[in-house]
XYZ file of C-alpha atoms in Angstrom:
548
model
C 7.485 41.317 -3.952
C 5.105 39.374 -1.714
C 7.962 37.088 -0.527
C 6.387 36.288 2.831
C 5.952 32.660 3.764
C 4.664 30.562 6.624
C 5.765 27.043 7.561
C 3.953 24.876 10.033
C 5.429 21.540 11.021
C 8.876 19.900 10.867
C 10.140 21.277 7.610
C 13.522 22.909 8.256
C 14.583 22.241 4.634
C 11.602 24.272 3.236
C 12.254 27.060 5.710
C 15.993 27.162 4.870
C 15.445 27.071 1.069
C 12.912 29.911 1.141
C 15.070 32.054 3.318
C 17.982 31.506 0.956
C 15.734 32.810 -1.814
C 15.155 36.037 -0.008
C 11.715 35.218 1.490
C 10.778 36.342 4.982
C 9.007 34.032 7.432
C 5.829 34.932 9.178
C 6.201 32.734 12.201
C 3.313 30.918 13.998
C 2.716 31.941 17.570
C 1.515 29.101 19.854
C -1.509 29.912 22.055
C -0.564 31.454 25.405
C 2.866 32.486 24.189
C 2.233 36.113 23.107
C 3.712 37.730 26.296
C 6.600 35.285 26.368
C 7.357 36.110 22.778
C 7.311 39.741 23.332
C 9.892 39.428 26.175
C 12.119 37.320 23.843
C 11.996 39.887 21.134
C 12.940 42.684 23.624
C 15.975 40.688 24.728
C 16.968 39.980 21.124
C 16.755 43.670 20.178
C 19.054 44.547 23.080
C 21.744 42.087 21.913
C 21.092 41.772 18.162
C 23.920 40.809 15.911
C 24.403 41.605 12.280
C 24.263 37.966 11.209
C 21.674 36.697 8.818
C 19.615 34.948 11.451
C 19.277 38.077 13.646
C 18.334 40.218 10.607
C 15.804 37.599 9.519
C 14.216 37.455 12.980
C 13.809 41.275 12.925
C 12.186 41.054 9.465
C 9.967 38.228 10.653
C 8.601 40.488 13.516
C 8.028 43.255 10.955
C 5.766 41.053 8.777
C 3.894 39.259 11.564
C 0.683 41.144 10.737
C 1.154 40.728 6.931
C -0.413 38.092 4.716
C 1.838 35.177 3.909
C 1.895 34.350 0.176
C 3.441 30.915 0.439
C 2.153 28.479 2.977
C 3.600 24.996 3.721
C 1.851 23.081 6.430
C 1.476 19.443 7.440
C -2.160 19.756 8.070
C -4.696 20.826 5.431
C -7.108 22.012 8.117
C -4.528 24.549 9.435
C -5.810 26.988 6.850
C -9.224 27.445 5.398
C -8.603 27.307 1.693
C -11.842 29.052 1.050
C -10.568 32.177 2.849
C -7.194 32.413 1.057
C -6.585 35.157 -1.389
C -6.197 34.242 -5.050
C -2.428 34.950 -5.097
C -1.625 32.903 -1.955
C 0.061 29.528 -2.521
C -0.663 26.630 -0.240
C 0.604 23.024 -0.361
C -2.767 21.261 -0.018
C -6.051 20.692 -1.809
C -9.305 20.273 -0.021
C -11.161 16.913 -0.081
C -8.061 14.967 -1.076
C -9.105 12.193 1.388
C -11.103 10.689 -1.447
C -7.829 9.052 -2.587
C -5.448 9.550 0.376
C -7.299 7.299 2.776
C -7.635 3.604 2.312
C -11.352 3.920 2.393
C -11.462 6.709 -0.162
C -9.026 5.014 -2.581
C -10.958 1.718 -2.340
C -14.216 3.369 -3.099
C -12.940 5.632 -5.930
C -10.985 3.047 -7.779
C -14.090 0.915 -7.910
C -15.611 3.704 -10.078
C -12.483 4.076 -12.221
C -14.042 2.494 -15.360
C -16.385 5.527 -15.527
C -13.441 7.877 -15.928
C -10.565 5.854 -17.451
C -10.012 2.855 -19.634
C -7.653 1.326 -16.917
C -8.704 -1.727 -15.019
C -8.013 -1.260 -11.222
C -7.637 -5.047 -10.827
C -4.441 -4.816 -12.759
C -2.653 -2.518 -10.305
C -4.682 -2.320 -7.048
C -5.196 -5.482 -4.934
C -8.848 -6.241 -4.371
C -10.209 -4.164 -1.589
C -13.544 -3.957 0.396
C -15.006 -1.531 2.956
C -16.320 -3.748 5.724
C -18.627 -0.930 7.008
C -20.632 -1.306 3.803
C -23.027 -4.263 3.931
C -22.881 -5.000 0.212
C -19.042 -4.821 0.208
C -18.833 -7.043 3.288
C -20.916 -9.619 1.527
C -18.784 -9.238 -1.597
C -15.623 -9.744 0.467
C -16.963 -13.007 2.034
C -17.841 -14.243 -1.450
C -14.367 -13.363 -2.689
C -12.694 -15.091 0.204
C -14.587 -18.301 -0.481
C -13.889 -18.188 -4.187
C -10.206 -17.529 -3.486
C -10.161 -20.456 -1.072
C -11.495 -22.738 -3.749
C -8.808 -21.557 -6.199
C -6.191 -21.959 -3.525
C -7.207 -25.544 -2.952
C -6.842 -26.284 -6.634
C -3.331 -24.794 -6.642
C -2.326 -26.721 -3.523
C -3.726 -29.970 -4.881
C -1.851 -29.507 -8.144
C 1.396 -28.622 -6.359
C 1.129 -31.692 -4.069
C 0.284 -33.976 -6.924
C 3.288 -32.770 -8.938
C 5.540 -33.236 -5.890
C 4.252 -36.764 -5.435
C 4.794 -37.590 -9.058
C 8.343 -36.233 -8.783
C 9.069 -38.637 -5.899
C 7.743 -41.626 -7.842
C 10.187 -40.870 -10.685
C 13.198 -40.866 -8.353
C 15.210 -44.148 -8.462
C 14.861 -46.276 -5.403
C 17.899 -46.570 -3.196
C 18.824 -49.705 -1.250
C 17.087 -49.845 2.134
C 14.442 -47.163 1.293
C 11.561 -49.627 1.122
C 8.814 -49.755 -1.441
C 8.404 -46.877 -3.909
C 5.303 -44.758 -3.950
C 2.654 -46.078 -6.256
C 2.877 -44.806 -9.819
C -0.810 -45.390 -10.656
C -1.683 -42.123 -12.542
C -5.307 -41.835 -11.385
C -4.657 -42.059 -7.701
C -1.544 -40.249 -6.547
C -0.949 -39.942 -2.763
C -0.029 -36.422 -1.688
C 2.611 -35.529 0.893
C 1.744 -36.821 4.358
C 0.658 -34.243 6.921
C -0.056 -34.194 10.623
C -3.725 -34.704 10.156
C -5.950 -37.350 8.605
C -6.801 -37.498 4.985
C -9.310 -34.828 4.024
C -12.787 -35.832 2.742
C -12.479 -37.121 -0.828
C -15.178 -34.751 -2.002
C -13.457 -31.600 -0.891
C -11.412 -31.188 -4.088
C -14.373 -32.150 -6.231
C -16.448 -29.506 -4.531
C -13.706 -26.920 -5.134
C -13.506 -27.817 -8.776
C -17.293 -27.450 -9.052
C -17.133 -24.050 -7.386
C -14.417 -22.850 -9.733
C -16.250 -24.106 -12.771
C -19.379 -22.220 -11.790
C -17.330 -19.043 -11.143
C -15.688 -19.365 -14.513
C -19.029 -19.733 -16.181
C -20.160 -16.568 -14.341
C -17.104 -14.645 -15.475
C -17.638 -15.853 -19.061
C -21.231 -14.476 -18.850
C -22.719 -17.967 -19.410
C -25.365 -17.068 -16.837
C -26.529 -13.954 -18.752
C -30.068 -15.290 -19.036
C -30.409 -16.212 -15.428
C -29.558 -14.745 -12.006
C -25.911 -14.108 -11.437
C -24.220 -16.999 -9.616
C -23.197 -16.246 -6.100
C -21.138 -18.792 -4.095
C -23.633 -18.847 -1.306
C -26.302 -19.866 -3.737
C -24.286 -22.729 -5.126
C -25.529 -25.264 -2.543
C -22.193 -25.403 -0.761
C -21.919 -25.811 3.023
C -19.354 -23.120 3.353
C -18.562 -23.514 7.056
C -17.661 -27.191 6.458
C -15.831 -26.427 3.201
C -13.635 -23.775 4.913
C -12.935 -26.046 7.873
C -11.714 -28.792 5.537
C -9.854 -26.204 3.382
C -7.993 -24.957 6.497
C -7.018 -28.476 7.477
C -5.510 -29.150 4.064
C -3.925 -25.778 3.187
C -2.823 -24.485 6.546
C -2.631 -27.580 8.730
C -1.067 -30.000 6.183
C -3.827 -32.667 6.068
C -3.397 -35.253 3.291
C -5.333 -34.755 0.081
C -5.987 -37.410 -2.542
C -5.701 -36.192 -6.126
C -6.618 -38.400 -9.120
C -5.076 -37.940 -12.484
C -8.435 -36.664 -13.947
C -8.729 -34.097 -11.158
C -5.136 -32.990 -11.780
C -5.950 -32.236 -15.449
C -9.090 -30.440 -14.491
C -7.148 -28.323 -11.951
C -4.610 -27.344 -14.628
C -7.227 -26.431 -17.192
C -9.430 -24.542 -14.742
C -6.592 -22.505 -13.277
C -5.310 -21.560 -16.744
C -8.778 -20.341 -17.820
C -9.346 -18.445 -14.518
C -5.959 -16.814 -14.954
C -7.093 -15.403 -18.309
C -10.136 -13.836 -16.558
C -8.571 -12.753 -13.238
C -5.593 -10.377 -13.456
C -4.622 -10.828 -9.865
C -4.089 -14.589 -9.867
C -0.427 -14.110 -10.511
C 0.055 -12.395 -7.139
C -2.592 -14.003 -4.843
C -0.661 -17.256 -4.041
C -2.349 -20.232 -2.387
C -2.652 -19.256 1.247
C -5.647 -16.845 0.880
C -4.104 -14.204 3.131
C -5.903 -10.876 3.549
C -4.822 -7.742 5.327
C -7.101 -5.677 7.531
C -6.506 -1.879 7.827
C -8.141 1.123 9.516
C -9.881 2.817 6.659
C -9.173 6.428 7.473
C -5.504 6.139 8.373
C -2.233 6.055 6.472
C 1.542 5.872 6.891
C 1.296 3.020 9.284
C -0.798 5.081 11.782
C -3.095 2.072 12.318
C -1.031 0.320 14.975
C 0.060 -3.108 13.898
C -1.140 -5.956 15.998
C 1.301 -8.742 16.698
C 0.174 -12.022 15.153
C 0.692 -15.624 16.073
C 3.948 -17.447 15.167
C 2.607 -20.985 14.743
C 0.697 -22.716 11.922
C -0.414 -20.186 9.431
C 0.627 -17.357 11.708
C -2.858 -15.791 11.655
C -3.890 -13.805 14.702
C -5.531 -14.599 17.000
C -4.857 -18.245 17.218
C -7.674 -20.524 16.683
C -9.991 -20.589 19.712
C -8.735 -17.320 21.108
C -11.211 -14.491 21.142
C -9.937 -11.076 19.878
C -9.084 -8.279 22.306
C -11.901 -5.862 23.166
C -9.634 -3.131 21.924
C -9.801 -2.313 18.206
C -7.164 -4.181 16.086
C -4.556 -2.359 14.074
C -3.063 -3.590 10.796
C -3.556 -7.377 10.781
C -2.810 -10.141 8.300
C -4.924 -13.257 8.578
C -5.853 -16.274 6.420
C -9.046 -17.226 8.268
C -12.455 -15.644 7.464
C -14.024 -16.131 10.856
C -10.996 -14.561 12.702
C -11.040 -11.447 10.476
C -14.760 -10.892 10.954
C -14.431 -11.395 14.696
C -11.580 -8.813 14.872
C -13.801 -6.089 13.491
C -17.092 -7.203 15.075
C -18.725 -8.330 11.900
C -19.409 -11.921 12.906
C -23.053 -12.095 13.836
C -23.179 -8.382 14.472
C -24.553 -5.393 12.475
C -22.253 -3.857 9.924
C -19.682 -1.368 11.144
C -19.833 2.362 10.546
C -18.849 3.071 6.904
C -15.179 3.739 6.411
C -13.995 2.250 9.641
C -12.139 -0.804 8.217
C -11.008 -2.002 4.828
C -9.768 -5.488 3.993
C -7.490 -6.052 1.054
C -6.065 -9.090 -0.697
C -2.470 -9.598 0.424
C 0.204 -9.874 -2.221
C 1.440 -13.412 -1.459
C 3.949 -13.562 -4.235
C 6.008 -10.303 -3.898
C 9.362 -9.575 -5.415
C 11.879 -10.344 -2.686
C 15.394 -9.103 -2.215
C 17.640 -11.583 -0.369
C 14.407 -13.316 0.780
C 13.095 -10.076 2.376
C 9.926 -8.148 1.570
C 10.117 -4.518 0.717
C 7.934 -1.683 -0.674
C 8.737 1.605 -2.480
C 7.811 5.141 -1.485
C 7.235 7.026 -4.697
C 6.591 10.780 -4.701
C 4.469 12.701 -7.184
C 3.344 16.365 -7.267
C -0.044 17.740 -8.436
C 0.027 21.484 -9.373
C -3.445 21.594 -10.920
C -6.546 19.459 -11.137
C -8.131 21.141 -14.038
C -6.377 20.587 -16.301
C -4.833 17.650 -14.391
C -1.109 18.418 -14.131
C 1.116 15.718 -12.478
C 4.826 15.539 -11.902
C 6.548 12.279 -11.123
C 9.780 12.125 -9.133
C 12.578 10.124 -10.652
C 14.063 8.953 -7.317
C 12.355 6.827 -4.673
C 13.383 4.676 -1.844
C 12.752 1.104 -0.609
C 11.720 0.141 2.945
C 12.651 -3.424 4.051
C 11.100 -5.641 6.647
C 13.331 -6.734 9.534
C 12.604 -10.445 9.159
C 12.755 -12.771 6.126
C 9.466 -13.311 4.234
C 7.256 -16.289 5.187
C 3.595 -16.992 4.845
C 3.737 -19.372 7.765
C 4.351 -16.461 10.038
C 2.207 -13.357 9.548
C 3.865 -11.085 12.076
C 4.425 -7.371 11.409
C 8.221 -7.634 11.265
C 7.995 -9.864 8.112
C 5.001 -8.240 6.320
C 4.590 -4.483 7.058
C 7.274 -2.360 5.589
C 6.343 0.992 7.160
C 9.273 2.666 8.890
C 7.003 3.574 11.884
C 6.304 -0.176 12.377
C 9.759 -1.579 11.549
C 11.544 0.753 13.991
C 10.073 -1.260 16.842
C 12.136 -4.321 15.776
C 15.783 -5.008 15.843
C 17.182 -6.625 12.751
C 17.155 -10.379 13.047
C 20.337 -12.291 13.768
C 19.917 -14.033 10.430
C 19.204 -10.809 8.434
C 21.016 -10.996 5.073
C 24.333 -9.064 5.355
C 23.707 -7.432 1.990
C 20.843 -5.366 3.551
C 21.629 -2.233 5.425
C 21.087 -1.892 9.133
C 18.643 1.023 8.669
C 16.695 -1.172 6.182
C 16.532 1.547 3.491
C 17.658 1.424 -0.118
C 17.542 4.004 -2.903
C 15.878 3.186 -6.199
C 19.382 3.344 -7.774
C 20.467 0.481 -5.419
C 17.394 -1.515 -6.614
C 18.238 -0.972 -10.193
C 21.773 -2.200 -9.501
C 20.379 -5.328 -7.787
C 17.968 -5.998 -10.798
C 20.883 -5.733 -13.206
C 22.920 -8.194 -11.150
C 19.968 -10.644 -11.170
C 19.446 -10.462 -14.925
C 16.530 -7.959 -15.012
C 18.378 -4.759 -15.886
C 15.388 -3.445 -17.934
C 12.662 -4.178 -15.390
C 12.870 -0.772 -13.658
C 12.505 1.483 -16.693
C 10.338 -0.806 -18.800
C 7.956 -2.362 -16.286
C 8.151 -0.838 -12.794
C 8.243 2.856 -13.494
C 5.677 2.795 -16.346
C 3.419 0.695 -14.139
C 3.680 3.096 -11.216
C 3.010 6.185 -13.446
C -0.076 4.502 -14.955
C -1.385 3.572 -11.438
C -0.880 7.089 -10.043
C -2.689 8.701 -13.028
C -5.535 6.226 -12.814
C -6.013 6.920 -9.097
C -6.015 10.635 -9.750
C -8.495 10.351 -12.642
C -10.878 8.447 -10.313
C -10.862 11.336 -7.830
C -10.517 14.327 -10.132
C -14.100 15.468 -9.958
C -14.207 15.363 -6.086
C -10.984 17.073 -4.957
C -11.339 20.776 -4.295
C -9.352 22.465 -7.207
C -7.904 25.828 -6.332
C -5.547 27.714 -8.626
C -2.347 28.457 -6.708
C -2.483 25.335 -4.658
C -0.227 22.291 -5.078
C 0.326 19.081 -3.188
C 3.136 16.580 -2.793
C 2.007 12.932 -2.327
C 3.723 9.691 -1.427
C 2.479 6.522 -3.077
C 3.386 3.132 -1.706
C 3.954 0.267 -4.105
C 4.880 -3.309 -3.813
C 6.095 -5.418 -6.767
C 5.056 -8.923 -7.780
C 7.491 -11.661 -8.743
C 7.061 -10.468 -12.381
C 8.058 -6.915 -11.240
C 4.572 -5.553 -11.933
C 3.716 -2.797 -9.466
C 0.765 -3.024 -7.088
C -0.474 0.244 -5.497
C -1.050 -0.042 -1.781
C -1.976 3.457 -0.722
C -1.410 7.168 -1.425
C -0.359 9.494 1.453
C -0.955 13.200 1.861
C 1.870 15.023 3.745
C 4.372 12.187 3.260
C 6.970 12.207 5.990
C 10.104 14.237 5.344
C 11.785 13.118 8.584
C 15.122 11.483 7.634
C 15.173 7.978 8.971
C 18.410 6.955 7.159
C 21.192 8.328 5.041
C 19.209 7.577 1.919
C 16.037 9.314 3.136
C 18.011 12.289 4.482
C 19.404 12.889 0.986
C 16.262 12.164 -0.998
C 13.793 14.053 1.300
C 15.966 17.144 1.011
C 16.113 16.808 -2.716
C 12.347 16.345 -3.282
C 11.600 19.355 -1.183
C 14.161 21.480 -3.096
C 12.749 20.319 -6.396
C 9.177 20.941 -5.267
C 10.026 24.589 -4.790
C 11.654 24.608 -8.246
C 8.361 23.425 -9.720
C 5.843 25.555 -7.782
C 7.924 28.775 -7.581
C 10.610 28.952 -10.228
C 8.855 27.018 -13.039
C 5.750 29.227 -12.747
C 7.763 32.283 -13.444
C 10.204 30.697 -15.898
C 8.905 27.567 -17.726
C 12.406 26.879 -19.120
C 14.084 26.534 -15.692
C 15.156 23.177 -14.224
C 12.572 21.145 -12.303
C 15.236 18.857 -10.772
C 14.026 15.300 -10.384
C 10.464 16.002 -11.364
C 9.158 14.852 -14.748
C 5.804 16.180 -16.143
C 3.797 13.065 -16.894
C 0.364 14.612 -17.412
C -1.101 17.911 -18.409
C -4.460 17.469 -20.015
């Protein structure tokens, strides 16, 4: 019946489920253990019992020279798919790195409009490969434009705060009220001197030019780039940092306030990511070829904006890991781009950080969402109904960009103990199920958000990512692969895809993941074994969302 399987890696659930179905395991032999194994087998035969384990061990020895017809491994390279027989089933596709690495996903989603009507800017934060010279220049341009927009947001916010204070009735002993002159409203005092009066005017000019470029007003002339706009960017960014990150005063006239409002509204109509980008201009640097938090997180400073390294401190000679920063020169120094040749392609990617995430009790979280591909032509995708949340161990703050507040990976958060002020409503293991999230949303007046906004958005993002890579992944009939997509949600509950992982971890890190990881493995076997033989059988928690 060809019921011989091989499992490589920590997958006791898969091994147990297959054995319960009557399959026999062909076990891996580590190098140099052949003689040791033979001696163990001899001892087992002398004292064999009639229990199931002993019988299965005997059967495993009998099939050790046979071909396994079901292969589950945590490494795609463990088997050469080109050498597999047509009736062998393996849980990997070749060349899936085109969307399961940060570098590959960044590159392929850029080409998505060629394959799909979806706009990647509506579900994937802007991302650039710093090893590519053109993309490095595009990132620097994006950082500058985002800084100009951020300055407009901060100016508008401070002007509104100042106006709010002038409207408060004066209490005895408070002194003179703040001037109500509408065309010159003092902004909140900061530790530094008042910024140059031309700074906001320059930011307005930059945003107006950018808006004109977006509206194709420059169609008959060269495309406008910020570095061609006559701006002294070094000085502009220094003044911008003083205002946005160091609290320097900024004077805003009534006319400027109106222009800020109009420009930001018009830019929002052109830029889908303005709702999540905030006003701190934070970006996250990641190793391009790694996933699941494998790029070791670097601790970041606690003061000021929290960016690492602190101003005036040179980066370590060792490569950085995952880093959040709000200063362009620091980021370029970290990866050696400042005044140096471009890095090797694919080494680092930089992505816009979601500054306005949906928070639960003031804490950031992301969602691990599984999906299963059983064919690439026609593209056949199954979406799992259950998922789990991973919380940070510190409350969210953009003034402190340390890993404990901003990186939700279990492999990173397990280094930290929960803070003394961690909300008591969150579990000590920092994991929730998607059912707990739905309950929380219902309690906060957003009962429909999960089924009407979050899940449909995640499905659409997954399918768009797969469409962008469909022509590059090695399709093999008989193969399948389970993936883990990581999402974060904006304040409006819209999902933002962060990355897609091959071989998502099945190690139980909590009571929730212990239950869900066992369930998704059980249901994966239902789809790839049972459903192939009987299309009417149950597929558990998997829902077919695409079969072209």
